[in-house]
CSV table of N, CA and C in Angstrom, one decimal:
chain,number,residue,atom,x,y,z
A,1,UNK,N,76.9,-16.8,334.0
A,1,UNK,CA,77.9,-17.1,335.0
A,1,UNK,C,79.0,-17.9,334.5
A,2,UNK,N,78.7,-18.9,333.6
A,2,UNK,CA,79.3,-19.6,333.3
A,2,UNK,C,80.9,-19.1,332.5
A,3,UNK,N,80.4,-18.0,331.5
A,3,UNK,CA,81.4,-17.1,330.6
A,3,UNK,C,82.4,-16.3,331.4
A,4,UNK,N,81.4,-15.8,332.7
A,4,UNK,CA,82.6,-15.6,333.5
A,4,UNK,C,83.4,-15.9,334.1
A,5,UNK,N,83.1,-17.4,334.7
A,5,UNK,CA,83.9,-18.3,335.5
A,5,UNK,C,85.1,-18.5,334.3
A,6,UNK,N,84.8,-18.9,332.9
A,6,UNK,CA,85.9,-19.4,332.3
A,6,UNK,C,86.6,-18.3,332.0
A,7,UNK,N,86.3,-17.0,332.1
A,7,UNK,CA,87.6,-15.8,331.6
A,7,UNK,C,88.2,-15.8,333.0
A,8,UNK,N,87.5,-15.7,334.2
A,8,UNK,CA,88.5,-15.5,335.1
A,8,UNK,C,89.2,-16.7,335.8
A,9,UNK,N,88.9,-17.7,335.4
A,9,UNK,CA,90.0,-18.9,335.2
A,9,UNK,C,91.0,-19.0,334.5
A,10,UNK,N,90.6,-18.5,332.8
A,10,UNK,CA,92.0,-18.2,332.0
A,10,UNK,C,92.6,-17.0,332.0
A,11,UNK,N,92.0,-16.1,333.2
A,11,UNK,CA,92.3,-15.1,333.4
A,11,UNK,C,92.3,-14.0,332.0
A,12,UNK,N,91.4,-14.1,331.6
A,12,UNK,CA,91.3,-12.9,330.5
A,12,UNK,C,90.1,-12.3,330.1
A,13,UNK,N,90.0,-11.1,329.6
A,13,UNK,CA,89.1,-10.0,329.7
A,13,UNK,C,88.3,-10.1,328.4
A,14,UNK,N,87.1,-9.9,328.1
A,14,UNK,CA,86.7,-10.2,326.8
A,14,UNK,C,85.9,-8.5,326.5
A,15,UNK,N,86.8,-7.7,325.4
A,15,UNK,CA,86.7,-6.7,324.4
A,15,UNK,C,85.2,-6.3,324.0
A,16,UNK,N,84.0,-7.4,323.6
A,16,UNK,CA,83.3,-7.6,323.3
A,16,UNK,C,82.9,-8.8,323.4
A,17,UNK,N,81.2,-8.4,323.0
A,17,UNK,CA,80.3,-9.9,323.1
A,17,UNK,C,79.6,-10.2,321.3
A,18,UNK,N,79.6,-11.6,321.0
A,18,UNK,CA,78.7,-12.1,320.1
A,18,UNK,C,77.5,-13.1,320.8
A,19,UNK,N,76.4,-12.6,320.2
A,19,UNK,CA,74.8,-13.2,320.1
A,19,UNK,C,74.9,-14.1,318.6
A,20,UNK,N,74.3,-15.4,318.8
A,20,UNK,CA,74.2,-16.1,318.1
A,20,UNK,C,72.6,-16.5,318.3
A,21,UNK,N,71.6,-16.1,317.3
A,21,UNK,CA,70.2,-16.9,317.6
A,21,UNK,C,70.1,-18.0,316.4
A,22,UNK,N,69.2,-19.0,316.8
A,22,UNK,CA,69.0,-20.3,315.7
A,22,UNK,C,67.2,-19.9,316.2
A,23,UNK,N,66.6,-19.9,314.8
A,23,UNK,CA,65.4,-19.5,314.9
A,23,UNK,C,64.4,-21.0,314.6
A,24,UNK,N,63.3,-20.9,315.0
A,24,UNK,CA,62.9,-22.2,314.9
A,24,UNK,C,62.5,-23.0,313.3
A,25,UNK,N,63.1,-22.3,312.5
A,25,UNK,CA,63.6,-22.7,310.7
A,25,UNK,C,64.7,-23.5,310.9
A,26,UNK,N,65.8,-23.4,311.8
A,26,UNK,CA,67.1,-23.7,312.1
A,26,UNK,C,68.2,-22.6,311.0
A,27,UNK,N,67.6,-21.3,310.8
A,27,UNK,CA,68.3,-20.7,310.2
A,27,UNK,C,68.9,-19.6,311.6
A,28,UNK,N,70.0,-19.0,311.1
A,28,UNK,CA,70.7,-18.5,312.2
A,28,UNK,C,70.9,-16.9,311.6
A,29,UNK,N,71.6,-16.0,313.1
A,29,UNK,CA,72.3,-14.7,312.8
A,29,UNK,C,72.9,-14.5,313.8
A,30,UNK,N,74.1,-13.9,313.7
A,30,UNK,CA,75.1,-13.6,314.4
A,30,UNK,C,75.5,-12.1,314.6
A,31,UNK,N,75.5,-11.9,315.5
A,31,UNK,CA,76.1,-10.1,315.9
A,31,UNK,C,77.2,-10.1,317.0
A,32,UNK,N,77.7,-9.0,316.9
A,32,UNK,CA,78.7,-8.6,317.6
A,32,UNK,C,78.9,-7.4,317.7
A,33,UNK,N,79.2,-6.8,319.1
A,33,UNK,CA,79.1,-5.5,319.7
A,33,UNK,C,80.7,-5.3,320.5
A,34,UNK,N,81.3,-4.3,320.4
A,34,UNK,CA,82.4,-4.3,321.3
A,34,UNK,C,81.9,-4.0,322.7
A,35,UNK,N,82.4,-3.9,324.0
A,35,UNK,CA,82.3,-3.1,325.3
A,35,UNK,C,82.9,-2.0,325.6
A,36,UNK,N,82.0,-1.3,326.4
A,36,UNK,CA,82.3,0.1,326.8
A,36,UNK,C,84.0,-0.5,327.0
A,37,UNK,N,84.5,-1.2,328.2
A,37,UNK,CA,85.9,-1.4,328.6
A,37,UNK,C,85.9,-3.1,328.6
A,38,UNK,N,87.1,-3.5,328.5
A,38,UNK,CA,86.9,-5.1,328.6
A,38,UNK,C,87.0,-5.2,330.1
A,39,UNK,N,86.2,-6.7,329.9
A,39,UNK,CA,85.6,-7.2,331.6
A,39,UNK,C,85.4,-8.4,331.3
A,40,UNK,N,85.0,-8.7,332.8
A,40,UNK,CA,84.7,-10.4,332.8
A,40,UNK,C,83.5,-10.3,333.5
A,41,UNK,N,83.0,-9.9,333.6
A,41,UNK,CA,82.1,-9.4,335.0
A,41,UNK,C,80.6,-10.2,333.8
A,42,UNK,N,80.1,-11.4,334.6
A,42,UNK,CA,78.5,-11.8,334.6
A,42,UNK,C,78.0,-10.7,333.9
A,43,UNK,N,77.2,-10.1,334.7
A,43,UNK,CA,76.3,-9.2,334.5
A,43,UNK,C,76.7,-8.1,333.1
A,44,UNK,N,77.4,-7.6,333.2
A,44,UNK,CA,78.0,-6.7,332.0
A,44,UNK,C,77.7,-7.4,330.8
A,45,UNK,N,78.4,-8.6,330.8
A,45,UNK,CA,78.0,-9.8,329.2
A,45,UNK,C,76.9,-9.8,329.0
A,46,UNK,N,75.9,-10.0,330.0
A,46,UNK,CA,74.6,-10.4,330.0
A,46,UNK,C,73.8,-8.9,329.7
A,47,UNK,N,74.3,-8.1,330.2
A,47,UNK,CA,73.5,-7.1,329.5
A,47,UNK,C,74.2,-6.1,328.3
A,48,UNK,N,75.6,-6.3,328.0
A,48,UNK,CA,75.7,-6.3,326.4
A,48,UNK,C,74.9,-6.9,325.7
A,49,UNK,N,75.0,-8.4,325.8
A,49,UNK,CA,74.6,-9.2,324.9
A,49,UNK,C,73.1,-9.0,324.5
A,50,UNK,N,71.9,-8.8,325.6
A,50,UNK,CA,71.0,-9.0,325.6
A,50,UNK,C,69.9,-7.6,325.2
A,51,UNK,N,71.2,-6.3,325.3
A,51,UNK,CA,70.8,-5.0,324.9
A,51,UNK,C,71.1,-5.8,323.1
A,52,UNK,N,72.3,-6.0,322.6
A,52,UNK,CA,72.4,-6.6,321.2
A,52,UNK,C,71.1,-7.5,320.6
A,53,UNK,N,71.1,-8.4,321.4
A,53,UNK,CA,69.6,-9.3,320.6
A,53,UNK,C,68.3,-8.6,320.4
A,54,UNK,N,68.1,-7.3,321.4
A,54,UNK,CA,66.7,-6.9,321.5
A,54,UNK,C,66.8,-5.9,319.8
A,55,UNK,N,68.6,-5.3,319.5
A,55,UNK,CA,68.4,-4.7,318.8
A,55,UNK,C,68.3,-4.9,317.9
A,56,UNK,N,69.4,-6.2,317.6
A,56,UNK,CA,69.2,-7.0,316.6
A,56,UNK,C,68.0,-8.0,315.8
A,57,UNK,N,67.7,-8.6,316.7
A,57,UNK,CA,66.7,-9.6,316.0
A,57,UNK,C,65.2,-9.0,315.9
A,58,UNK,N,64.4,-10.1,314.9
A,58,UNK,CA,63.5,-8.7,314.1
A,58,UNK,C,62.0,-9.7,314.6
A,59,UNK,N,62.2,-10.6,315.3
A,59,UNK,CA,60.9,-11.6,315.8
A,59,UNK,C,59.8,-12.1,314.8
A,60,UNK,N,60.7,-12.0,313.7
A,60,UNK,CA,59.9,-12.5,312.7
A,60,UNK,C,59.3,-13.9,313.0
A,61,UNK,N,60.3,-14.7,313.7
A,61,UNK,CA,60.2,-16.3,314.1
A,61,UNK,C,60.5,-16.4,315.4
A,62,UNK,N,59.6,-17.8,315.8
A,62,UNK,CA,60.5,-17.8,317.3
A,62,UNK,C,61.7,-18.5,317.1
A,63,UNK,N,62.5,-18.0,318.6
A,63,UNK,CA,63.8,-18.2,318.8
A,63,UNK,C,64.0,-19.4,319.7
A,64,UNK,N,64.6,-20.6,319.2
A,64,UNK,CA,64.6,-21.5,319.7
A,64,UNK,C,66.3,-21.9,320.0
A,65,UNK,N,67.2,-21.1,319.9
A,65,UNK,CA,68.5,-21.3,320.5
A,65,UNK,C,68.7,-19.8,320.9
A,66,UNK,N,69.9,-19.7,321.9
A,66,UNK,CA,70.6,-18.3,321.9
A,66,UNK,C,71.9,-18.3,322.7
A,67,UNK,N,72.8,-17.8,322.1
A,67,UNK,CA,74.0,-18.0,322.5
A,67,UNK,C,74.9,-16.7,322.7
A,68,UNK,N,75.6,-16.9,323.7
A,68,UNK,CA,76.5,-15.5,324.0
A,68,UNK,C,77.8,-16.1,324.5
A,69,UNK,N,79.0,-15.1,323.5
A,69,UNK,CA,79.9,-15.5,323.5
A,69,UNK,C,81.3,-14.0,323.6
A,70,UNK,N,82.1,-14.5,324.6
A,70,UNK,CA,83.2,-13.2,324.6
A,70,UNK,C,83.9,-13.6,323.4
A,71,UNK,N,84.5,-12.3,323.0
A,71,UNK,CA,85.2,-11.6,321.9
A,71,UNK,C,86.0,-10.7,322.0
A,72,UNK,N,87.0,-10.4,321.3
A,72,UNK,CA,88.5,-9.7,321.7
A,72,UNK,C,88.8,-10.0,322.8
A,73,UNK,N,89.3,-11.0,322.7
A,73,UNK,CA,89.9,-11.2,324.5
A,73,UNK,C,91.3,-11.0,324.5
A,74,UNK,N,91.5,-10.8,325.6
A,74,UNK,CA,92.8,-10.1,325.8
A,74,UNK,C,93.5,-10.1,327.3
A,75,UNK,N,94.7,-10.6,327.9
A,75,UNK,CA,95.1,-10.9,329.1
A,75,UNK,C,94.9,-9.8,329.8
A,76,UNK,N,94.0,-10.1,330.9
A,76,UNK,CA,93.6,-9.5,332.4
A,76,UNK,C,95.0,-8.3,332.9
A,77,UNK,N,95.9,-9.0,332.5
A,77,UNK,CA,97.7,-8.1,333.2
A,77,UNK,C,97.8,-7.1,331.9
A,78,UNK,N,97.1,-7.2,330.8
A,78,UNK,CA,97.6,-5.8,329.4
A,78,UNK,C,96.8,-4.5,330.2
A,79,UNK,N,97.8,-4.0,330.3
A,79,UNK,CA,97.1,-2.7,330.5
A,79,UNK,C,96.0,-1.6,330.1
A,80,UNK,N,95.3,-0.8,330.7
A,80,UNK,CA,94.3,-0.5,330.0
A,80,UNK,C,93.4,0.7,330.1
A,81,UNK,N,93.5,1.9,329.4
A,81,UNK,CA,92.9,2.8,329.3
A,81,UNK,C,92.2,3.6,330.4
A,82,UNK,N,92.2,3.6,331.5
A,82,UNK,CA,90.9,4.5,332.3
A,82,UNK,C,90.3,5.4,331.6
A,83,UNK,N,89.2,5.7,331.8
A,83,UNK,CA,88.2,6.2,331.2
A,83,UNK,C,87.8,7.7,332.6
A,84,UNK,N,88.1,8.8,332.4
A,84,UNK,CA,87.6,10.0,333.3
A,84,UNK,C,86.5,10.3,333.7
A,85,UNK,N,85.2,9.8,332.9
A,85,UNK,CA,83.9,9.9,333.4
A,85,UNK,C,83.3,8.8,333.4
A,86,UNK,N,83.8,7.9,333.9
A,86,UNK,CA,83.6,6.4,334.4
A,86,UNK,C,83.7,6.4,336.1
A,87,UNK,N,83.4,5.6,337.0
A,87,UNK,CA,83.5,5.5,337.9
A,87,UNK,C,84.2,4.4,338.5
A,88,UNK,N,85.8,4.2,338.2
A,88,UNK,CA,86.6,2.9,338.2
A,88,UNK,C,86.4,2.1,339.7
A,89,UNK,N,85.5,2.9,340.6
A,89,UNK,CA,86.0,2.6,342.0
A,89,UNK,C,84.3,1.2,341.8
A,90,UNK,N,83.4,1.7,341.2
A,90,UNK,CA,82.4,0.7,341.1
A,90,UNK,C,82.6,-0.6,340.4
A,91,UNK,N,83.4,-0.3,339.2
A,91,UNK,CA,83.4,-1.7,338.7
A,91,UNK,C,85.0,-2.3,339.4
A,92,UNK,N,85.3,-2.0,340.1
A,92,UNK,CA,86.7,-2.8,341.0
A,92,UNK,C,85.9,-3.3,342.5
A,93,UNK,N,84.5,-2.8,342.4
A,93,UNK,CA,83.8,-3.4,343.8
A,93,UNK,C,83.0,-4.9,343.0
A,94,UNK,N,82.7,-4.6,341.6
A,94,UNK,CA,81.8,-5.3,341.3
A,94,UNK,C,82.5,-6.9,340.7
A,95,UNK,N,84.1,-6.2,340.5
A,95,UNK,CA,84.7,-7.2,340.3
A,95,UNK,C,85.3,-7.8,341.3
A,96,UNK,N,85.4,-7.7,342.5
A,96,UNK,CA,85.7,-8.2,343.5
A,96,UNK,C,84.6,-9.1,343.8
A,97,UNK,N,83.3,-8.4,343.9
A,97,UNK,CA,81.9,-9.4,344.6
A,97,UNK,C,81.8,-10.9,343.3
A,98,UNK,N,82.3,-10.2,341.8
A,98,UNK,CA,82.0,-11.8,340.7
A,98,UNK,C,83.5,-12.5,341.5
A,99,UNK,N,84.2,-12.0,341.8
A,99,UNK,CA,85.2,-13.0,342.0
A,99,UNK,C,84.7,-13.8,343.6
A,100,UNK,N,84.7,-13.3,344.5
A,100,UNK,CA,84.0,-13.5,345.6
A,100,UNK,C,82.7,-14.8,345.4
A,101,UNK,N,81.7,-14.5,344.3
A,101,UNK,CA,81.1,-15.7,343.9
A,101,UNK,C,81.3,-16.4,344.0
A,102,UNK,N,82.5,-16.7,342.5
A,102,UNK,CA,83.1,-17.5,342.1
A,102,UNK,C,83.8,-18.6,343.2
A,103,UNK,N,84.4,-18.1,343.9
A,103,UNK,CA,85.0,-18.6,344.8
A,103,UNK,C,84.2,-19.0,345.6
A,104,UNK,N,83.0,-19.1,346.7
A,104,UNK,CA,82.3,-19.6,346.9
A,104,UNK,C,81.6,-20.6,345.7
A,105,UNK,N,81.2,-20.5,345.2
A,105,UNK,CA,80.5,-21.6,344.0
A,105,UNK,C,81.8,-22.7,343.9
A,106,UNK,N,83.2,-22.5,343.8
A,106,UNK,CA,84.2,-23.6,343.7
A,106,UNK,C,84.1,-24.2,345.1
A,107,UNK,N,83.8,-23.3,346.1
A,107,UNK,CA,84.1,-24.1,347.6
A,107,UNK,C,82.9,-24.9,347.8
A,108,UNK,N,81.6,-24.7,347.4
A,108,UNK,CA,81.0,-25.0,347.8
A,108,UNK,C,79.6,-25.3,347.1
A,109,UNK,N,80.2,-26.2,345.7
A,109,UNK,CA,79.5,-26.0,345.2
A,109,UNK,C,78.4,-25.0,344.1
A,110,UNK,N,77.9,-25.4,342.6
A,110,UNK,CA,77.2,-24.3,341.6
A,110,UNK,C,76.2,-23.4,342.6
A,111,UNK,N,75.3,-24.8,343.2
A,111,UNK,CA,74.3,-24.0,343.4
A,111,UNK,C,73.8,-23.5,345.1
A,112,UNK,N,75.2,-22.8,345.5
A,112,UNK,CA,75.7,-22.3,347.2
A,112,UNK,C,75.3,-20.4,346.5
A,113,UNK,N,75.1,-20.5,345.5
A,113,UNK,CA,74.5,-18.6,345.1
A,113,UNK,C,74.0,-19.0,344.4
A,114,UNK,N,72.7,-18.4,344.2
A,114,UNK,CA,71.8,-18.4,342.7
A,114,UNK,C,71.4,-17.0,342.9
A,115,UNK,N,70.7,-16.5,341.7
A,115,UNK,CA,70.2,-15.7,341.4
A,115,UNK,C,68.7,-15.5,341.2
A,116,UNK,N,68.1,-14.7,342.1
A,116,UNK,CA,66.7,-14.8,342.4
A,116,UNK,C,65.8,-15.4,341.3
A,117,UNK,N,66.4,-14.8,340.0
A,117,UNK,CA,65.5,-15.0,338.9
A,117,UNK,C,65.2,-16.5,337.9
A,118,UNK,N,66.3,-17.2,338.9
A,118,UNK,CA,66.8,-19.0,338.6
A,118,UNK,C,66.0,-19.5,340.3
A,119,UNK,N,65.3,-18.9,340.8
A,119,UNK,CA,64.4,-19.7,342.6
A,119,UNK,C,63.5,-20.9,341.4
A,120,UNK,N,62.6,-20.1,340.6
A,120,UNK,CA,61.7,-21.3,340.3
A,120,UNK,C,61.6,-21.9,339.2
A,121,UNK,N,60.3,-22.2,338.6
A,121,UNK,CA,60.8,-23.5,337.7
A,121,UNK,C,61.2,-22.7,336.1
A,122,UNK,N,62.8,-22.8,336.0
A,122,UNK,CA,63.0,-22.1,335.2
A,122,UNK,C,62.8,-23.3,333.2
A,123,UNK,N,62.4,-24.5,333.9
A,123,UNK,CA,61.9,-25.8,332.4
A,123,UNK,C,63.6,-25.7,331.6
A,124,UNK,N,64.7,-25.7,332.4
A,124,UNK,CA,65.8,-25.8,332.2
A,124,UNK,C,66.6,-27.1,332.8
A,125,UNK,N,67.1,-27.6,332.0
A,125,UNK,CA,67.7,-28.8,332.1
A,125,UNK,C,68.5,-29.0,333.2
A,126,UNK,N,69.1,-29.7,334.4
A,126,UNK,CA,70.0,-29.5,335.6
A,126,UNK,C,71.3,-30.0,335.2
A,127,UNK,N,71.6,-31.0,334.3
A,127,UNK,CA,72.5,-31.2,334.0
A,127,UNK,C,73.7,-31.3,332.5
A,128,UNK,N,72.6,-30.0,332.2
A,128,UNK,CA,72.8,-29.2,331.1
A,128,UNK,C,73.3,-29.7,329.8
A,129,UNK,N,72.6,-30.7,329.2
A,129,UNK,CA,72.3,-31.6,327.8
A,129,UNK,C,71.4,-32.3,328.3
A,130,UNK,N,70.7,-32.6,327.0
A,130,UNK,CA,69.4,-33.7,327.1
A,130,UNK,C,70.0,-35.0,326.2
A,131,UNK,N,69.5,-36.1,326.8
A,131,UNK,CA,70.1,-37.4,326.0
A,131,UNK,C,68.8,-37.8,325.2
A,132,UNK,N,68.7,-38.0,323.9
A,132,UNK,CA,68.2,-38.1,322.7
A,132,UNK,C,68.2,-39.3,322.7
A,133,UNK,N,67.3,-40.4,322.6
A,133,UNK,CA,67.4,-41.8,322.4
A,133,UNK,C,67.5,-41.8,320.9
A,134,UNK,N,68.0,-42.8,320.0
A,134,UNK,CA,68.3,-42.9,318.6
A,134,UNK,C,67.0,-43.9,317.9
A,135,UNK,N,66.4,-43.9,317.4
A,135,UNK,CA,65.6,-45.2,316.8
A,135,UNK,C,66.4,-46.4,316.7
A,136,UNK,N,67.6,-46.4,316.0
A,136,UNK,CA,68.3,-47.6,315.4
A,136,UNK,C,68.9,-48.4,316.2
A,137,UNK,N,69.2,-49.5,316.4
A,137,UNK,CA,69.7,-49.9,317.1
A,137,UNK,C,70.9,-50.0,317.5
A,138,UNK,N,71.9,-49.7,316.5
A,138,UNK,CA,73.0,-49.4,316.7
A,138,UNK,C,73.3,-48.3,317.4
A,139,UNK,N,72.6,-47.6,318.0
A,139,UNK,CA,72.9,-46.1,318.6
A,139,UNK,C,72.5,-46.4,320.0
A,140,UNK,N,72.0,-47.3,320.0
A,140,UNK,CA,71.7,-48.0,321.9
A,140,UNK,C,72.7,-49.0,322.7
């Protein structure tokens, strides 16, 4: 949700997605996939990205970070290809309902829409970092 709020705030479309995992070695790998069309649309990122990780990563280790990020971005007003065996009329509904969100969640608060799959205890932080106390004393 969050990747989409910030393209359609800077108003720009993202080409593609990168997966970044950090495995519990702290060794990492990075992929990147283009999109069928560029979008901003939640859901679309979320399942580029997450069709990419299943194909990419090999579960040798567990995965203790994971990151998704847009790529080729490009302003929302550049014009852009229609596709003939696409159904343009669905994703201009689907982009109306992420914008529709959006706007609700600004009027009224993050959590005025959630997604069913976020109801229970997802052992995710609310205020999204954790504060690390330091041993030393200088760091207190």
């Amino acid at each position: 949700q969050d990747l989409g709020h910030g393209l359609r705030r800077e108003a720009f479309l993202a080409g593609g997605v990168e997966v970044s995992v950090r495995d519990e070695d702290l060794g990492w790998m990075t992929c990147q996939c283009p999109l069928e069309f560029p979008t901003r649309s939640p859901l679309l990122l979320a399942r580029a990205g997450y069709a990419l990780f299943l194909e990419k990563y090999s579960w040798k280790k567990s995965v203790r970070a994971l990151t998704i990020r847009a790529i080729q971005l490009a302003s929302e007003i550049t014009p852009a290809q229609i596709c003939f065996l696409r159904d343009y009329e669905v994703s201009c509904r689907r982009q109306r309902l992420d914008d529709a969100v959006d706007e609700i969640r600004c009027r009224f608060g993050e959590s005025s829409i959630r997604a069913a799959s976020l109801m229970g205890d997802t052992h995710m932080a609310n205020d999204r970092c954790e504060t690390v106390p330091m041993p030393a004393v200088m760091y207190q």
